[in-house]
Amino acid sequence: MCKPIRVLHVFGVMNRGGAETFIMNIYRNLDRKKIQFDFAVESGFQGDYDDEIRQLGGNIYVVSKPDRKNVTKYYFALENILINKGPFAAIHSHVHFFSGIVLAIAKKNNVPIRIAHSHTTKDDRKTSFPRWLYKYTMRKLISFNSTEMVGCSKPSCISLYGGKNVTKGNTRIIPNGIEIKKYNIEEEKIRFIKSKIGISEDAIVFGHIGRFEKVKNHKFILKVFMEIKRKMPKSILLLVGKGNLKGEIETFVKINNLGESVLFLGLRDDIPEIINVFDVFLFPSLYEGLGIVLIEAQAAGIPSICSDTVPLEVDLNLGLLRFISLNCPVEDWCNGILSQINSKKISWTERSKALQNEGYDISKSKTILHSIYLGS
């Protein structure tokens, strides 16, 4: 019996971010007798998905974090994995601009399929000449060393590969597919989940799912919610995720006496159920590659209000999304949110059809990546 080919994914750490969750959705639905995933990560800390990866038959290899002092160390660590833990049929890099280095190492070591994958439209680094030079060099390295340049949206491709590569057709968009059927949940189960969390039947539930980092704009969410709470006293806010700024956000909640109205649910592995509890999804991100949770919200039929920095490709044209500028006052956001509460219900048939038509079924994403990995 032939062994499965192995694909090495390169991440910072396998936590529950959008990119990581997408790849895990692919991994769960893959024919693992034909293709197996391994992961090279920069953190020696336990990742949220590490145990599941091992259960599925994957390996996790730790390389040093590639700051300026450790680039050489990273180079030899990754090369050692490619030489001694392979052979790898493909390497799939998710570390944005640093993919230039990753794919150069892979090409030197004769990995036949070399994929750069863009999941965002910006990075958090300040603009400077050294940073511009770094990005320029990495783009050149990616173009020269990759066999595939892919992204979750057109803006994410432009961000990493440059407009010329997109215009010339050198890039490919792979939708962040989800397991669609998981989001079709009966009302009785939703009521049960609410009671389990401790949400009263007459509460109006607002929610957000995302890591507690600057880009997700949690303080703005809370400022908007405070205005909503003033107009609708029975409102509650559910915050799902973890991150470096969680303590700061918890302090903000306490100072503003929101403790009984804001619930921190931590990391969850039942997102399809939790998102169905929301009456409105709040998503005022500073930027996004796509915003996969908005796809999930539409799959569940939940109306959302999001910043206009989110790529328009996320809209399935079901009338469930409303975009507002972050420059607009809180009052405008509040009014927009309240109008979303009264938006019409979209049937499961309509939602399912839209997701299928726009390519957000995980089976379609899996098929695209399957063909890339096999070089077909």
Short mmCIF file of C-alpha atoms in Angstrom, two decimals:
data_model
loop_
_atom_site.label_atom_id
_atom_site.label_comp_id
_atom_site.label_asym_id
_atom_site.label_seq_id
_atom_site.Cartn_x
_atom_site.Cartn_y
_atom_site.Cartn_z
CA MET A 1 0.00 0.00 0.00
CA CYS A 2 1.38 3.42 -0.99
CA LYS A 3 2.13 5.89 1.77
CA PRO A 4 0.33 9.24 1.64
CA ILE A 5 2.26 12.22 0.33
CA ARG A 6 3.15 14.74 3.04
CA VAL A 7 2.51 18.49 2.96
CA LEU A 8 4.37 20.78 5.36
CA HIS A 9 2.34 23.79 6.55
CA VAL A 10 4.28 26.72 8.01
CA PHE A 11 2.54 28.80 10.71
CA GLY A 12 3.46 30.86 13.74
CA VAL A 13 1.41 28.65 16.08
CA MET A 14 -1.63 26.45 15.52
CA ASN A 15 -4.17 28.45 17.51
CA ARG A 16 -7.82 29.11 16.56
CA GLY A 17 -7.22 31.91 14.08
CA GLY A 18 -9.04 32.16 10.76
CA ALA A 19 -6.19 30.73 8.66
CA GLU A 20 -5.46 27.93 11.10
CA THR A 21 -9.13 26.99 11.40
CA PHE A 22 -9.50 26.92 7.61
CA ILE A 23 -6.54 24.56 7.21
CA MET A 24 -7.87 22.34 10.01
CA ASN A 25 -11.25 22.19 8.22
CA ILE A 26 -9.38 21.05 5.11
CA TYR A 27 -7.36 18.54 7.14
CA ARG A 28 -10.46 16.96 8.74
CA ASN A 29 -12.12 16.51 5.34
CA LEU A 30 -9.03 15.33 3.46
CA ASP A 31 -8.47 11.73 2.35
CA ARG A 32 -5.59 11.18 4.75
CA LYS A 33 -4.70 7.88 3.09
CA LYS A 34 -3.56 9.99 0.13
CA ILE A 35 -2.39 13.25 1.72
CA GLN A 36 -1.07 13.93 5.23
CA PHE A 37 -0.29 17.28 6.84
CA ASP A 38 2.68 18.19 9.03
CA PHE A 39 3.26 21.59 10.63
CA ALA A 40 6.34 23.74 11.25
CA VAL A 41 5.59 26.33 13.94
CA GLU A 42 7.58 29.11 15.60
CA SER A 43 6.32 28.57 19.14
CA GLY A 44 7.25 25.86 21.59
CA PHE A 45 4.00 26.51 23.47
CA GLN A 46 1.03 24.19 23.05
CA GLY A 47 -1.23 25.33 20.22
CA ASP A 48 -5.01 24.99 20.37
CA TYR A 49 -5.01 22.44 17.54
CA ASP A 50 -1.84 20.52 18.42
CA ASP A 51 -3.56 17.53 20.03
CA GLU A 52 -6.02 17.15 17.16
CA ILE A 53 -3.21 17.38 14.60
CA ARG A 54 -1.43 14.47 16.25
CA GLN A 55 -4.67 12.49 16.47
CA LEU A 56 -5.15 12.95 12.72
CA GLY A 57 -1.64 11.60 12.07
CA GLY A 58 0.27 14.86 11.62
CA ASN A 59 3.60 15.90 13.10
CA ILE A 60 4.46 19.25 14.69
CA TYR A 61 8.00 20.56 14.32
CA VAL A 62 9.21 23.62 16.23
CA VAL A 63 11.58 26.12 14.62
CA SER A 64 12.92 29.28 16.25
CA LYS A 65 11.02 32.55 15.85
CA PRO A 66 12.64 34.29 12.85
CA ASP A 67 13.59 37.70 14.22
CA ARG A 68 16.69 39.48 12.92
CA LYS A 69 19.04 37.60 15.24
CA ASN A 70 17.57 34.18 14.48
CA VAL A 71 17.06 34.13 10.71
CA THR A 72 20.09 31.88 10.18
CA LYS A 73 18.97 29.59 12.98
CA TYR A 74 15.48 29.43 11.45
CA TYR A 75 16.96 28.70 8.01
CA PHE A 76 18.90 25.66 9.20
CA ALA A 77 16.05 24.44 11.43
CA LEU A 78 13.56 24.44 8.54
CA GLU A 79 16.13 22.94 6.18
CA ASN A 80 16.76 20.17 8.70
CA ILE A 81 13.04 19.35 8.73
CA LEU A 82 12.91 19.24 4.94
CA ILE A 83 15.95 16.97 4.72
CA ASN A 84 15.34 14.63 7.65
CA LYS A 85 11.55 14.53 8.15
CA GLY A 86 10.42 14.36 4.52
CA PRO A 87 10.19 13.83 1.73
CA PHE A 88 7.53 16.53 1.36
CA ALA A 89 5.52 16.76 -1.85
CA ALA A 90 4.57 20.35 -1.02
CA ILE A 91 5.24 23.16 1.39
CA HIS A 92 2.38 25.55 2.18
CA SER A 93 3.47 28.78 3.86
CA HIS A 94 1.04 31.00 5.81
CA VAL A 95 3.51 33.50 7.32
CA HIS A 96 2.78 36.38 4.92
CA PHE A 97 5.92 38.25 3.78
CA PHE A 98 8.31 35.83 5.49
CA SER A 99 7.02 33.20 3.05
CA GLY A 100 9.75 34.56 0.75
CA ILE A 101 12.42 33.00 2.98
CA VAL A 102 10.40 29.82 3.60
CA LEU A 103 9.89 29.13 -0.11
CA ALA A 104 13.53 29.94 -0.95
CA ILE A 105 14.62 27.26 1.54
CA ALA A 106 12.07 24.85 0.07
CA LYS A 107 13.24 25.45 -3.51
CA LYS A 108 16.90 24.95 -2.52
CA ASN A 109 15.89 21.60 -1.00
CA ASN A 110 13.90 20.48 -4.05
CA VAL A 111 10.35 20.59 -2.65
CA PRO A 112 8.37 20.41 -5.92
CA ILE A 113 5.18 22.30 -4.89
CA ARG A 114 5.77 25.59 -3.07
CA ILE A 115 2.70 27.60 -2.03
CA ALA A 116 2.47 31.08 -0.53
CA HIS A 117 -0.91 31.82 1.05
CA SER A 118 -2.12 35.31 1.99
CA HIS A 119 -4.76 35.57 4.71
CA THR A 120 -4.71 39.30 5.45
CA THR A 121 -4.57 42.72 3.78
CA LYS A 122 -2.07 44.38 6.13
CA ASP A 123 0.53 43.76 8.79
CA ASP A 124 0.85 45.61 12.09
CA ARG A 125 4.35 46.96 11.46
CA LYS A 126 5.00 50.69 11.11
CA THR A 127 5.86 51.95 7.64
CA SER A 128 9.57 52.74 7.26
CA PHE A 129 12.23 52.42 4.58
CA PRO A 130 13.68 49.19 6.09
CA ARG A 131 10.16 47.75 6.27
CA TRP A 132 9.46 48.79 2.64
CA LEU A 133 12.74 47.18 1.54
CA TYR A 134 11.90 43.98 3.45
CA LYS A 135 8.45 43.75 1.81
CA TYR A 136 9.88 44.49 -1.64
CA THR A 137 12.53 41.78 -1.23
CA MET A 138 10.08 39.21 0.12
CA ARG A 139 7.66 39.83 -2.77
CA LYS A 140 10.50 39.17 -5.22
CA LEU A 141 11.50 35.99 -3.36
CA ILE A 142 7.90 34.75 -3.30
CA SER A 143 7.46 35.41 -7.03
CA PHE A 144 10.74 33.64 -7.85
CA ASN A 145 10.44 30.64 -5.53
CA SER A 146 6.72 29.84 -5.42
CA THR A 147 4.83 27.52 -7.73
CA GLU A 148 1.48 28.87 -6.44
CA MET A 149 0.49 32.26 -5.01
CA VAL A 150 -2.93 32.03 -3.40
CA GLY A 151 -5.09 34.15 -1.12
CA CYS A 152 -8.49 34.24 0.55
CA SER A 153 -9.55 37.37 -1.37
CA LYS A 154 -8.35 39.72 -4.09
CA PRO A 155 -7.25 42.42 -1.57
CA SER A 156 -5.23 39.81 0.35
CA CYS A 157 -3.48 38.77 -2.88
CA ILE A 158 -2.69 42.39 -3.77
CA SER A 159 -1.32 42.97 -0.27
CA LEU A 160 1.21 40.15 -0.44
CA TYR A 161 1.99 39.67 -4.13
CA GLY A 162 1.42 43.16 -5.54
CA GLY A 163 -1.12 44.41 -8.04
CA LYS A 164 0.91 43.37 -11.11
CA ASN A 165 0.89 39.69 -10.16
CA VAL A 166 -2.87 39.83 -9.62
CA THR A 167 -3.49 41.66 -12.91
CA LYS A 168 -1.31 39.18 -14.83
CA GLY A 169 -3.29 36.25 -13.41
CA ASN A 170 -0.36 34.84 -11.45
CA THR A 171 -2.44 34.48 -8.29
CA ARG A 172 -5.40 32.33 -7.35
CA ILE A 173 -8.22 32.92 -4.84
CA ILE A 174 -9.18 29.95 -2.69
CA PRO A 175 -12.38 30.62 -0.70
CA ASN A 176 -12.15 29.88 3.03
CA GLY A 177 -14.65 27.03 2.93
CA ILE A 178 -16.67 25.84 5.90
CA GLU A 179 -18.67 22.71 6.72
CA ILE A 180 -21.98 24.22 5.71
CA LYS A 181 -24.42 21.74 7.28
CA LYS A 182 -23.10 22.42 10.78
CA TYR A 183 -24.71 25.87 10.74
CA ASN A 184 -28.28 24.67 10.17
CA ILE A 185 -29.42 24.37 13.80
CA GLU A 186 -32.98 23.95 15.08
CA GLU A 187 -34.60 26.55 17.34
CA GLU A 188 -35.00 24.06 20.17
CA LYS A 189 -31.24 23.47 20.31
CA ILE A 190 -30.55 27.21 20.19
CA ARG A 191 -32.85 27.72 23.21
CA PHE A 192 -30.99 24.94 25.03
CA ILE A 193 -27.60 26.57 24.33
CA LYS A 194 -28.90 29.92 25.58
CA SER A 195 -30.11 28.40 28.82
CA LYS A 196 -26.79 26.58 29.26
CA ILE A 197 -24.87 29.86 28.90
CA GLY A 198 -27.34 31.64 31.19
CA ILE A 199 -29.10 33.87 28.65
CA SER A 200 -32.72 34.73 29.34
CA GLU A 201 -35.37 34.17 26.67
CA ASP A 202 -36.09 37.89 26.30
CA ALA A 203 -32.44 38.98 26.01
CA ILE A 204 -31.17 40.51 22.77
CA VAL A 205 -27.81 38.90 22.06
CA PHE A 206 -24.96 40.68 20.34
CA GLY A 207 -21.73 38.83 19.71
CA HIS A 208 -18.19 38.84 18.41
CA ILE A 209 -15.78 36.00 17.66
CA GLY A 210 -12.07 36.78 17.35
CA ARG A 211 -8.78 36.95 19.15
CA PHE A 212 -8.25 39.78 21.63
CA GLU A 213 -5.79 41.79 19.55
CA LYS A 214 -5.74 45.40 18.32
CA VAL A 215 -6.95 44.52 14.82
CA LYS A 216 -10.27 43.16 16.16
CA ASN A 217 -11.15 46.52 17.77
CA HIS A 218 -12.79 45.23 20.97
CA LYS A 219 -12.90 48.62 22.72
CA PHE A 220 -14.92 50.01 19.85
CA ILE A 221 -17.28 47.04 20.14
CA LEU A 222 -17.80 47.85 23.81
CA LYS A 223 -18.34 51.57 23.17
CA VAL A 224 -21.01 50.71 20.61
CA PHE A 225 -22.56 48.16 22.96
CA MET A 226 -22.77 50.73 25.75
CA GLU A 227 -24.91 52.90 23.47
CA ILE A 228 -27.05 49.90 22.49
CA LYS A 229 -27.47 48.99 26.16
CA ARG A 230 -28.70 52.51 26.89
CA LYS A 231 -31.45 52.11 24.28
CA MET A 232 -32.16 48.41 24.86
CA PRO A 233 -31.50 47.51 28.52
CA LYS A 234 -32.01 43.76 27.99
CA SER A 235 -29.09 43.53 25.58
CA ILE A 236 -26.10 41.28 26.33
CA LEU A 237 -22.77 40.89 24.56
CA LEU A 238 -20.93 37.59 24.06
CA LEU A 239 -17.18 37.75 23.38
CA VAL A 240 -15.55 34.56 22.13
CA GLY A 241 -11.78 34.09 21.92
CA LYS A 242 -8.53 34.68 23.73
CA GLY A 243 -5.53 36.94 23.19
CA ASN A 244 -3.00 39.38 24.61
CA LEU A 245 -5.53 42.17 25.20
CA LYS A 246 -8.16 40.12 26.98
CA GLY A 247 -7.15 41.40 30.43
CA GLU A 248 -7.31 44.99 29.23
CA ILE A 249 -10.80 44.45 27.80
CA GLU A 250 -11.98 42.76 31.01
CA THR A 251 -10.76 45.81 32.96
CA PHE A 252 -12.64 48.13 30.57
CA VAL A 253 -15.81 46.11 31.14
CA LYS A 254 -15.39 46.31 34.91
CA ILE A 255 -14.68 50.06 34.95
CA ASN A 256 -17.79 50.75 32.88
CA ASN A 257 -20.03 48.52 35.04
CA LEU A 258 -20.81 46.11 32.20
CA GLY A 259 -19.96 42.97 34.12
CA GLU A 260 -23.50 41.55 34.11
CA SER A 261 -24.06 42.32 30.44
CA VAL A 262 -20.79 41.16 28.85
CA LEU A 263 -19.91 37.47 28.93
CA PHE A 264 -16.42 36.20 28.07
CA LEU A 265 -16.83 32.69 26.65
CA GLY A 266 -13.15 31.98 25.97
CA LEU A 267 -12.11 29.59 23.21
CA ARG A 268 -14.90 27.39 21.87
CA ASP A 269 -15.02 24.34 19.65
CA ASP A 270 -18.78 24.80 19.09
CA ILE A 271 -18.75 27.96 16.97
CA PRO A 272 -21.67 26.87 14.71
CA GLU A 273 -23.86 26.57 17.82
CA ILE A 274 -22.61 29.74 19.54
CA ILE A 275 -22.99 31.93 16.45
CA ASN A 276 -26.61 30.77 16.11
CA VAL A 277 -27.30 32.29 19.55
CA PHE A 278 -26.46 35.81 18.30
CA ASP A 279 -29.19 38.19 17.16
CA VAL A 280 -26.55 40.45 15.56
CA PHE A 281 -22.86 39.83 14.89
CA LEU A 282 -20.50 42.80 15.45
CA PHE A 283 -17.29 42.94 13.40
CA PRO A 284 -15.54 46.36 13.35
CA SER A 285 -12.06 45.06 12.44
CA LEU A 286 -9.33 47.51 11.47
CA TYR A 287 -8.57 45.20 8.53
CA GLU A 288 -9.18 41.62 7.41
CA GLY A 289 -8.01 39.27 4.67
CA LEU A 290 -11.60 38.11 4.33
CA GLY A 291 -13.33 37.62 7.70
CA ILE A 292 -14.30 33.95 7.67
CA VAL A 293 -16.54 34.40 10.75
CA LEU A 294 -18.79 36.61 8.60
CA ILE A 295 -19.21 33.68 6.22
CA GLU A 296 -20.12 31.55 9.25
CA ALA A 297 -22.60 34.19 10.46
CA GLN A 298 -24.31 34.25 7.05
CA ALA A 299 -24.39 30.44 7.03
CA ALA A 300 -26.28 30.64 10.33
CA GLY A 301 -28.57 33.38 8.97
CA ILE A 302 -27.31 35.94 11.49
CA PRO A 303 -27.32 39.61 10.39
CA SER A 304 -23.95 41.33 10.80
CA ILE A 305 -22.59 44.83 10.87
CA CYS A 306 -18.94 45.25 9.94
CA SER A 307 -16.35 47.86 9.09
CA ASP A 308 -15.87 48.84 5.46
CA THR A 309 -12.26 47.66 5.75
CA VAL A 310 -13.52 44.09 5.35
CA PRO A 311 -13.25 42.83 1.71
CA LEU A 312 -16.58 42.96 -0.14
CA GLU A 313 -16.05 39.35 -1.31
CA VAL A 314 -17.32 38.24 2.09
CA ASP A 315 -20.86 39.39 1.21
CA LEU A 316 -23.02 36.52 -0.09
CA ASN A 317 -25.69 39.03 -1.22
CA LEU A 318 -28.28 37.66 1.18
CA GLY A 319 -28.94 41.06 2.73
CA LEU A 320 -27.32 39.95 5.99
CA LEU A 321 -24.28 42.27 5.92
CA ARG A 322 -24.11 46.00 6.46
CA PHE A 323 -20.81 47.87 6.07
CA ILE A 324 -20.09 51.08 8.02
CA SER A 325 -16.96 53.22 8.13
CA LEU A 326 -14.95 53.22 11.35
CA ASN A 327 -14.86 57.01 10.94
CA CYS A 328 -18.61 57.18 11.57
CA PRO A 329 -19.72 58.05 15.11
CA VAL A 330 -20.83 55.37 17.55
CA GLU A 331 -24.43 56.57 17.14
CA ASP A 332 -24.37 55.62 13.44
CA TRP A 333 -23.08 52.16 14.29
CA CYS A 334 -25.73 51.78 16.95
CA ASN A 335 -28.54 52.75 14.56
CA GLY A 336 -27.17 50.41 11.90
CA ILE A 337 -27.04 47.56 14.37
CA LEU A 338 -30.57 48.16 15.60
CA SER A 339 -31.83 48.12 12.00
CA GLN A 340 -30.13 44.76 11.47
CA ILE A 341 -32.17 43.23 14.28
CA ASN A 342 -35.28 43.68 12.18
CA SER A 343 -33.80 42.32 8.94
CA LYS A 344 -35.78 39.53 7.31
CA LYS A 345 -35.01 35.89 8.04
CA ILE A 346 -33.20 34.01 5.28
CA SER A 347 -34.17 30.38 4.77
CA TRP A 348 -31.65 27.57 5.03
CA THR A 349 -32.25 26.73 1.36
CA GLU A 350 -31.27 30.26 0.29
CA ARG A 351 -28.22 30.35 2.58
CA SER A 352 -26.97 26.94 1.53
CA LYS A 353 -27.36 27.77 -2.17
CA ALA A 354 -25.48 31.07 -1.78
CA LEU A 355 -22.60 29.40 0.07
CA GLN A 356 -22.35 26.71 -2.60
CA ASN A 357 -22.50 29.21 -5.47
CA GLU A 358 -19.77 31.40 -3.99
CA GLY A 359 -17.47 28.42 -3.34
CA TYR A 360 -17.60 28.45 0.46
CA ASP A 361 -18.32 24.73 0.80
CA ILE A 362 -15.25 23.10 2.35
CA SER A 363 -15.43 20.31 -0.24
CA LYS A 364 -14.69 22.82 -3.03
CA SER A 365 -11.73 24.34 -1.19
CA LYS A 366 -10.46 20.85 -0.46
CA THR A 367 -10.70 19.85 -4.12
CA ILE A 368 -8.68 22.90 -5.22
CA LEU A 369 -5.91 22.30 -2.68
CA HIS A 370 -5.93 18.55 -3.35
CA SER A 371 -5.16 19.19 -7.02
CA ILE A 372 -2.41 21.70 -6.14
CA TYR A 373 -0.70 19.31 -3.71
CA LEU A 374 -0.76 16.51 -6.27
CA GLY A 375 0.53 18.83 -8.99
CA SER A 376 -2.44 18.06 -11.21
#
